[in-house]
PDB file of C-alpha atoms in Angstrom:
ATOM      1  CA  MET L   1      -0.032   0.024  -0.067  1.00  0.00           C
ATOM      2  CA  ASP L   2       1.254   3.434  -0.904  1.00  0.00           C
ATOM      3  CA  THR L   3       3.041   5.273   1.982  1.00  0.00           C
ATOM      4  CA  ALA L   4       1.287   8.515   1.217  1.00  0.00           C
ATOM      5  CA  TYR L   5      -2.107   6.938   1.362  1.00  0.00           C
ATOM      6  CA  LEU L   6      -1.300   5.445   4.825  1.00  0.00           C
ATOM      7  CA  VAL L   7      -0.320   8.899   6.120  1.00  0.00           C
ATOM      8  CA  VAL L   8      -3.508  10.316   4.932  1.00  0.00           C
ATOM      9  CA  LEU L   9      -5.606   7.434   6.415  1.00  0.00           C
ATOM     10  CA  SER L  10      -3.744   7.775   9.576  1.00  0.00           C
ATOM     11  CA  GLY L  11      -4.633  11.511   9.765  1.00  0.00           C
ATOM     12  CA  PHE L  12      -8.295  10.636   8.906  1.00  0.00           C
ATOM     13  CA  ALA L  13      -8.597   7.928  11.551  1.00  0.00           C
ATOM     14  CA  THR L  14      -6.907   9.843  14.373  1.00  0.00           C
ATOM     15  CA  THR L  15      -9.056  12.943  13.892  1.00  0.00           C
ATOM     16  CA  MET L  16     -12.219  10.801  13.522  1.00  0.00           C
ATOM     17  CA  ALA L  17     -11.533   9.238  16.768  1.00  0.00           C
ATOM     18  CA  LEU L  18     -10.881  12.557  18.575  1.00  0.00           C
ATOM     19  CA  ILE L  19     -13.860  14.408  17.016  1.00  0.00           C
ATOM     20  CA  ALA L  20     -16.519  11.616  17.577  1.00  0.00           C
ATOM     21  CA  ALA L  21     -16.576  12.086  21.349  1.00  0.00           C
ATOM     22  CA  ILE L  22     -19.710  13.830  22.725  1.00  0.00           C
ATOM     23  CA  GLY L  23     -18.949  17.434  23.266  1.00  0.00           C
ATOM     24  CA  ALA L  24     -20.512  20.987  23.082  1.00  0.00           C
ATOM     25  CA  GLN L  25     -19.797  21.478  19.309  1.00  0.00           C
ATOM     26  CA  ASN L  26     -21.232  18.009  18.344  1.00  0.00           C
ATOM     27  CA  ALA L  27     -24.316  18.712  20.491  1.00  0.00           C
ATOM     28  CA  PHE L  28     -24.887  22.047  18.797  1.00  0.00           C
ATOM     29  CA  VAL L  29     -24.410  20.738  15.309  1.00  0.00           C
ATOM     30  CA  LEU L  30     -26.818  17.784  16.066  1.00  0.00           C
ATOM     31  CA  ARG L  31     -29.555  20.279  17.325  1.00  0.00           C
ATOM     32  CA  GLN L  32     -29.154  22.491  14.333  1.00  0.00           C
ATOM     33  CA  GLY L  33     -29.281  19.428  12.038  1.00  0.00           C
ATOM     34  CA  ILE L  34     -32.557  18.183  13.763  1.00  0.00           C
ATOM     35  CA  ARG L  35     -34.090  21.560  13.305  1.00  0.00           C
ATOM     36  CA  GLY L  36     -32.913  21.884   9.744  1.00  0.00           C
ATOM     37  CA  GLU L  37     -31.689  25.379  10.476  1.00  0.00           C
ATOM     38  CA  HIS L  38     -28.593  26.923   8.797  1.00  0.00           C
ATOM     39  CA  VAL L  39     -27.172  23.397   8.618  1.00  0.00           C
ATOM     40  CA  LEU L  40     -24.840  24.191   5.657  1.00  0.00           C
ATOM     41  CA  PRO L  41     -23.234  27.289   7.078  1.00  0.00           C
ATOM     42  CA  VAL L  42     -22.872  25.645  10.483  1.00  0.00           C
ATOM     43  CA  VAL L  43     -21.154  22.559   8.969  1.00  0.00           C
ATOM     44  CA  ALA L  44     -18.971  24.870   6.832  1.00  0.00           C
ATOM     45  CA  VAL L  45     -17.842  26.997   9.900  1.00  0.00           C
ATOM     46  CA  CYS L  46     -16.986  23.829  11.853  1.00  0.00           C
ATOM     47  CA  THR L  47     -15.131  22.443   8.976  1.00  0.00           C
ATOM     48  CA  VAL L  48     -13.189  25.573   8.090  1.00  0.00           C
ATOM     49  CA  SER L  49     -12.417  26.278  11.826  1.00  0.00           C
ATOM     50  CA  ASP L  50     -10.948  22.706  12.127  1.00  0.00           C
ATOM     51  CA  LEU L  51      -9.020  23.385   8.895  1.00  0.00           C
ATOM     52  CA  LEU L  52      -7.456  26.552  10.290  1.00  0.00           C
ATOM     53  CA  LEU L  53      -6.738  24.883  13.684  1.00  0.00           C
ATOM     54  CA  ILE L  54      -5.083  21.830  12.121  1.00  0.00           C
ATOM     55  CA  VAL L  55      -2.902  24.104   9.773  1.00  0.00           C
ATOM     56  CA  ALA L  56      -1.945  26.120  12.766  1.00  0.00           C
ATOM     57  CA  GLY L  57      -0.978  23.021  14.662  1.00  0.00           C
ATOM     58  CA  ILE L  58       1.198  21.642  11.884  1.00  0.00           C
ATOM     59  CA  ALA L  59       2.776  25.068  11.262  1.00  0.00           C
ATOM     60  CA  GLY L  60       3.906  25.015  15.008  1.00  0.00           C
ATOM     61  CA  VAL L  61       1.422  27.072  16.895  1.00  0.00           C
ATOM     62  CA  GLY L  62       0.719  24.152  19.065  1.00  0.00           C
ATOM     63  CA  ALA L  63       4.149  24.449  20.470  1.00  0.00           C
ATOM     64  CA  VAL L  64       3.675  28.171  21.179  1.00  0.00           C
ATOM     65  CA  ILE L  65       0.465  27.453  23.025  1.00  0.00           C
ATOM     66  CA  ALA L  66       2.018  24.743  25.110  1.00  0.00           C
ATOM     67  CA  ALA L  67       4.711  27.150  26.124  1.00  0.00           C
ATOM     68  CA  HIS L  68       2.210  29.761  27.375  1.00  0.00           C
ATOM     69  CA  PRO L  69      -0.309  28.104  29.588  1.00  0.00           C
ATOM     70  CA  ASP L  70      -1.778  31.432  30.649  1.00  0.00           C
ATOM     71  CA  VAL L  71      -3.415  31.511  27.075  1.00  0.00           C
ATOM     72  CA  VAL L  72      -5.091  28.147  27.699  1.00  0.00           C
ATOM     73  CA  THR L  73      -6.250  29.410  31.232  1.00  0.00           C
ATOM     74  CA  VAL L  74      -7.887  32.389  29.647  1.00  0.00           C
ATOM     75  CA  ILE L  75      -9.705  30.270  26.984  1.00  0.00           C
ATOM     76  CA  LYS L  76     -10.572  27.717  29.721  1.00  0.00           C
ATOM     77  CA  VAL L  77     -12.404  30.286  32.084  1.00  0.00           C
ATOM     78  CA  SER L  78     -14.076  32.004  29.076  1.00  0.00           C
ATOM     79  CA  GLY L  79     -15.187  28.526  27.815  1.00  0.00           C
ATOM     80  CA  ALA L  80     -16.473  27.464  31.125  1.00  0.00           C
ATOM     81  CA  VAL L  81     -18.646  30.625  31.554  1.00  0.00           C
ATOM     82  CA  PHE L  82     -19.990  30.120  28.036  1.00  0.00           C
ATOM     83  CA  LEU L  83     -20.823  26.436  28.418  1.00  0.00           C
ATOM     84  CA  LEU L  84     -22.514  26.980  31.836  1.00  0.00           C
ATOM     85  CA  GLY L  85     -24.608  29.740  30.378  1.00  0.00           C
ATOM     86  CA  TYR L  86     -25.654  27.599  27.330  1.00  0.00           C
ATOM     87  CA  GLY L  87     -26.228  24.637  29.594  1.00  0.00           C
ATOM     88  CA  LEU L  88     -28.553  26.725  31.877  1.00  0.00           C
ATOM     89  CA  LEU L  89     -30.473  27.846  28.663  1.00  0.00           C
ATOM     90  CA  ALA L  90     -30.858  24.177  27.706  1.00  0.00           C
ATOM     91  CA  ALA L  91     -32.011  23.360  31.245  1.00  0.00           C
ATOM     92  CA  ARG L  92     -34.593  26.213  31.037  1.00  0.00           C
ATOM     93  CA  ARG L  93     -36.054  24.800  27.892  1.00  0.00           C
ATOM     94  CA  VAL L  94     -36.558  21.508  29.629  1.00  0.00           C
ATOM     95  CA  VAL L  95     -38.309  23.065  32.760  1.00  0.00           C
ATOM     96  CA  LYS L  96     -40.339  25.676  30.611  1.00  0.00           C
ATOM     97  CA  PRO L  97     -40.808  24.364  27.113  1.00  0.00           C
ATOM     98  CA  GLY L  98     -42.430  26.596  24.523  1.00  0.00           C
ATOM     99  CA  THR L  99     -45.844  26.022  22.904  1.00  0.00           C
ATOM    100  CA  LEU L 100     -44.047  24.977  19.772  1.00  0.00           C
ATOM    101  CA  THR L 101     -41.395  22.286  19.221  1.00  0.00           C
ATOM    102  CA  PRO L 102     -38.054  23.792  18.244  1.00  0.00           C
ATOM    103  CA  ALA L 103     -38.434  22.271  14.877  1.00  0.00           C
ATOM    104  CA  ASP L 104     -41.513  24.263  14.294  1.00  0.00           C
ATOM    105  CA  ALA L 105     -40.422  27.495  16.028  1.00  0.00           C
ATOM    106  CA  ALA L 106     -39.136  30.551  13.923  1.00  0.00           C
ATOM    107  CA  PRO L 107     -35.554  30.025  13.006  1.00  0.00           C
ATOM    108  CA  ALA L 108     -32.900  32.005  14.696  1.00  0.00           C
ATOM    109  CA  ARG L 109     -30.914  34.457  12.707  1.00  0.00           C
ATOM    110  CA  LEU L 110     -27.969  33.209  10.851  1.00  0.00           C
ATOM    111  CA  GLY L 111     -25.540  35.519  12.535  1.00  0.00           C
ATOM    112  CA  ALA L 112     -26.644  34.499  16.019  1.00  0.00           C
ATOM    113  CA  VAL L 113     -26.301  30.849  15.142  1.00  0.00           C
ATOM    114  CA  LEU L 114     -22.863  31.269  13.631  1.00  0.00           C
ATOM    115  CA  ALA L 115     -21.706  33.419  16.536  1.00  0.00           C
ATOM    116  CA  THR L 116     -22.775  30.513  18.912  1.00  0.00           C
ATOM    117  CA  CYS L 117     -21.100  27.989  16.650  1.00  0.00           C
ATOM    118  CA  LEU L 118     -17.717  29.949  16.694  1.00  0.00           C
ATOM    119  CA  ALA L 119     -18.097  30.197  20.501  1.00  0.00           C
ATOM    120  CA  MET L 120     -18.573  26.563  20.948  1.00  0.00           C
ATOM    121  CA  THR L 121     -15.541  25.901  18.736  1.00  0.00           C
ATOM    122  CA  PHE L 122     -12.867  28.377  19.894  1.00  0.00           C
ATOM    123  CA  LEU L 123     -13.950  28.804  23.523  1.00  0.00           C
ATOM    124  CA  ASN L 124     -13.300  25.106  24.031  1.00  0.00           C
ATOM    125  CA  PRO L 125      -9.817  24.492  25.384  1.00  0.00           C
ATOM    126  CA  HIS L 126      -9.987  20.863  24.174  1.00  0.00           C
ATOM    127  CA  VAL L 127     -10.060  22.215  20.651  1.00  0.00           C
ATOM    128  CA  TYR L 128      -6.563  23.661  21.103  1.00  0.00           C
ATOM    129  CA  LEU L 129      -5.278  20.623  23.079  1.00  0.00           C
ATOM    130  CA  ASP L 130      -6.620  18.015  20.671  1.00  0.00           C
ATOM    131  CA  THR L 131      -6.630  19.770  17.402  1.00  0.00           C
ATOM    132  CA  VAL L 132      -3.770  22.173  17.538  1.00  0.00           C
ATOM    133  CA  ILE L 133      -1.333  20.507  19.911  1.00  0.00           C
ATOM    134  CA  LEU L 134      -2.013  16.764  19.562  1.00  0.00           C
ATOM    135  CA  ILE L 135      -2.766  16.540  15.885  1.00  0.00           C
ATOM    136  CA  GLY L 136      -0.111  19.033  15.189  1.00  0.00           C
ATOM    137  CA  ALA L 137       2.510  16.889  16.930  1.00  0.00           C
ATOM    138  CA  LEU L 138       1.299  13.703  15.355  1.00  0.00           C
ATOM    139  CA  ALA L 139       1.392  15.309  11.902  1.00  0.00           C
ATOM    140  CA  ASN L 140       4.939  16.604  12.500  1.00  0.00           C
ATOM    141  CA  GLU L 141       6.138  13.204  13.441  1.00  0.00           C
ATOM    142  CA  HIS L 142       5.677  12.319   9.623  1.00  0.00           C
ATOM    143  CA  GLN L 143       8.107  15.079   8.761  1.00  0.00           C
ATOM    144  CA  ASP L 144       7.846  15.758   5.038  1.00  0.00           C
ATOM    145  CA  SER L 145       4.428  14.000   4.849  1.00  0.00           C
ATOM    146  CA  ARG L 146       2.936  16.094   7.667  1.00  0.00           C
ATOM    147  CA  TRP L 147       0.576  18.017   5.255  1.00  0.00           C
ATOM    148  CA  LEU L 148      -0.718  14.633   4.053  1.00  0.00           C
ATOM    149  CA  PHE L 149      -1.525  13.714   7.633  1.00  0.00           C
ATOM    150  CA  GLY L 150      -3.217  17.172   7.850  1.00  0.00           C
ATOM    151  CA  ALA L 151      -5.234  16.575   4.696  1.00  0.00           C
ATOM    152  CA  GLY L 152      -6.506  13.332   6.239  1.00  0.00           C
ATOM    153  CA  ALA L 153      -7.371  15.066   9.398  1.00  0.00           C
ATOM    154  CA  VAL L 154      -9.321  17.921   7.653  1.00  0.00           C
ATOM    155  CA  SER L 155     -11.105  15.312   5.562  1.00  0.00           C
ATOM    156  CA  ALA L 156     -12.242  13.452   8.657  1.00  0.00           C
ATOM    157  CA  SER L 157     -13.656  16.885  10.047  1.00  0.00           C
ATOM    158  CA  ALA L 158     -15.540  17.558   6.912  1.00  0.00           C
ATOM    159  CA  VAL L 159     -17.028  14.023   6.750  1.00  0.00           C
ATOM    160  CA  TRP L 160     -17.952  14.178  10.486  1.00  0.00           C
ATOM    161  CA  PHE L 161     -19.605  17.391  10.602  1.00  0.00           C
ATOM    162  CA  ALA L 162     -21.437  16.878   7.236  1.00  0.00           C
ATOM    163  CA  GLY L 163     -22.688  13.536   8.445  1.00  0.00           C
ATOM    164  CA  LEU L 164     -23.788  14.776  11.689  1.00  0.00           C
ATOM    165  CA  GLY L 165     -25.488  17.957  10.539  1.00  0.00           C
ATOM    166  CA  PHE L 166     -27.270  16.612   7.392  1.00  0.00           C
ATOM    167  CA  GLY L 167     -27.757  13.119   8.755  1.00  0.00           C
ATOM    168  CA  ALA L 168     -29.666  14.537  11.790  1.00  0.00           C
ATOM    169  CA  LYS L 169     -32.434  15.568   9.471  1.00  0.00           C
ATOM    170  CA  ARG L 170     -33.321  11.808   9.326  1.00  0.00           C
ATOM    171  CA  LEU L 171     -34.111  12.099  12.958  1.00  0.00           C
ATOM    172  CA  ARG L 172     -36.561  14.872  12.638  1.00  0.00           C
ATOM    173  CA  HIS L 173     -39.576  12.711  12.534  1.00  0.00           C
ATOM    174  CA  LEU L 174     -38.640  11.425  16.084  1.00  0.00           C
ATOM    175  CA  PHE L 175     -38.687  14.960  17.351  1.00  0.00           C
ATOM    176  CA  ALA L 176     -42.167  15.778  16.278  1.00  0.00           C
ATOM    177  CA  SER L 177     -43.209  15.991  19.991  1.00  0.00           C
ATOM    178  CA  ALA L 178     -42.258  18.435  22.515  1.00  0.00           C
ATOM    179  CA  THR L 179     -41.274  15.652  25.031  1.00  0.00           C
ATOM    180  CA  THR L 180     -38.539  14.236  22.773  1.00  0.00           C
ATOM    181  CA  TRP L 181     -37.064  17.719  22.357  1.00  0.00           C
ATOM    182  CA  ARG L 182     -37.201  18.020  26.172  1.00  0.00           C
ATOM    183  CA  VAL L 183     -35.154  14.742  26.434  1.00  0.00           C
ATOM    184  CA  LEU L 184     -32.598  16.010  23.924  1.00  0.00           C
ATOM    185  CA  ASP L 185     -32.288  19.354  25.740  1.00  0.00           C
ATOM    186  CA  ALA L 186     -31.839  17.523  29.004  1.00  0.00           C
ATOM    187  CA  VAL L 187     -28.877  15.665  27.415  1.00  0.00           C
ATOM    188  CA  ILE L 188     -27.467  18.823  26.115  1.00  0.00           C
ATOM    189  CA  ALA L 189     -27.809  20.645  29.425  1.00  0.00           C
ATOM    190  CA  VAL L 190     -26.111  17.970  31.285  1.00  0.00           C
ATOM    191  CA  THR L 191     -23.316  17.737  28.726  1.00  0.00           C
ATOM    192  CA  MET L 192     -22.753  21.420  28.632  1.00  0.00           C
ATOM    193  CA  LEU L 193     -23.025  21.893  32.463  1.00  0.00           C
ATOM    194  CA  GLY L 194     -20.765  18.965  32.889  1.00  0.00           C
ATOM    195  CA  LEU L 195     -18.111  20.287  30.521  1.00  0.00           C
ATOM    196  CA  GLY L 196     -18.469  23.742  31.990  1.00  0.00           C
ATOM    197  CA  ILE L 197     -17.939  22.558  35.519  1.00  0.00           C
ATOM    198  CA  SER L 198     -15.090  20.361  34.451  1.00  0.00           C
ATOM    199  CA  LEU L 199     -13.341  23.257  32.831  1.00  0.00           C
ATOM    200  CA  ALA L 200     -13.898  25.612  35.846  1.00  0.00           C
ATOM    201  CA  LEU L 201     -12.560  23.105  38.335  1.00  0.00           C
ATOM    202  CA  SER L 202      -9.623  21.783  36.155  1.00  0.00           C
TER     203      SER L 202
END
C-alpha cells in the first residue's frame, strides 16, 4: 500500500477518533441538524475552523500554546462561563418548554447561530489541546508528509460534521413531539454543564 495513502488514512482515523466524542460542538451541530436550521453554514464553519486549527498545529502554533499555559487558562475560564450559560439555557427549555417544538419555531438569525457555533469551537480548550497541539504533534512526526496527515485530518472533520449535520435531518420525525425535544435538551444541558464545571474545576 502506498505510503502517502497510509499517512492520509492515519490522519483521517486519528481525527475521527478525537472528534467523535460527545462534546459541546457536536451537540450544537446535532440540534441544528434536527431543526434543519442553517445546517450548511454551521457545517462549513465547523469544518473551516478545524482546517485553520489543524494548519496552525502543523505550522507549529501548538508548541507556542504549550509554552504559554496562561493563554489556555484564559480560554478555559471563558469557555467554562459560556458552556455553563448555554447549559442553563438548555435546562430552562426542559423546565419551561415553549408552545411549539424547536423544529416548528421561527428560525434563529444566521448571525446568532454562527456566533454560537464559533463560540462552541474557539472557547473550548480541548479544541486547542486535541486539534492544535495533539494533531499538530502527530502530523509533524511524519516530517515531509505532515501535510498529507493534515489533509486526512481535515477530510475527517468535513465528513464528520457533514454527516452529523445533514444526517440529523433523518431524525426529525422522532422530534415531532415536545417531549422528545425536552429529552434532547436535557442531554445537552447535562453535557454543557458537565463540561463547564469540569473546565472551571480543572
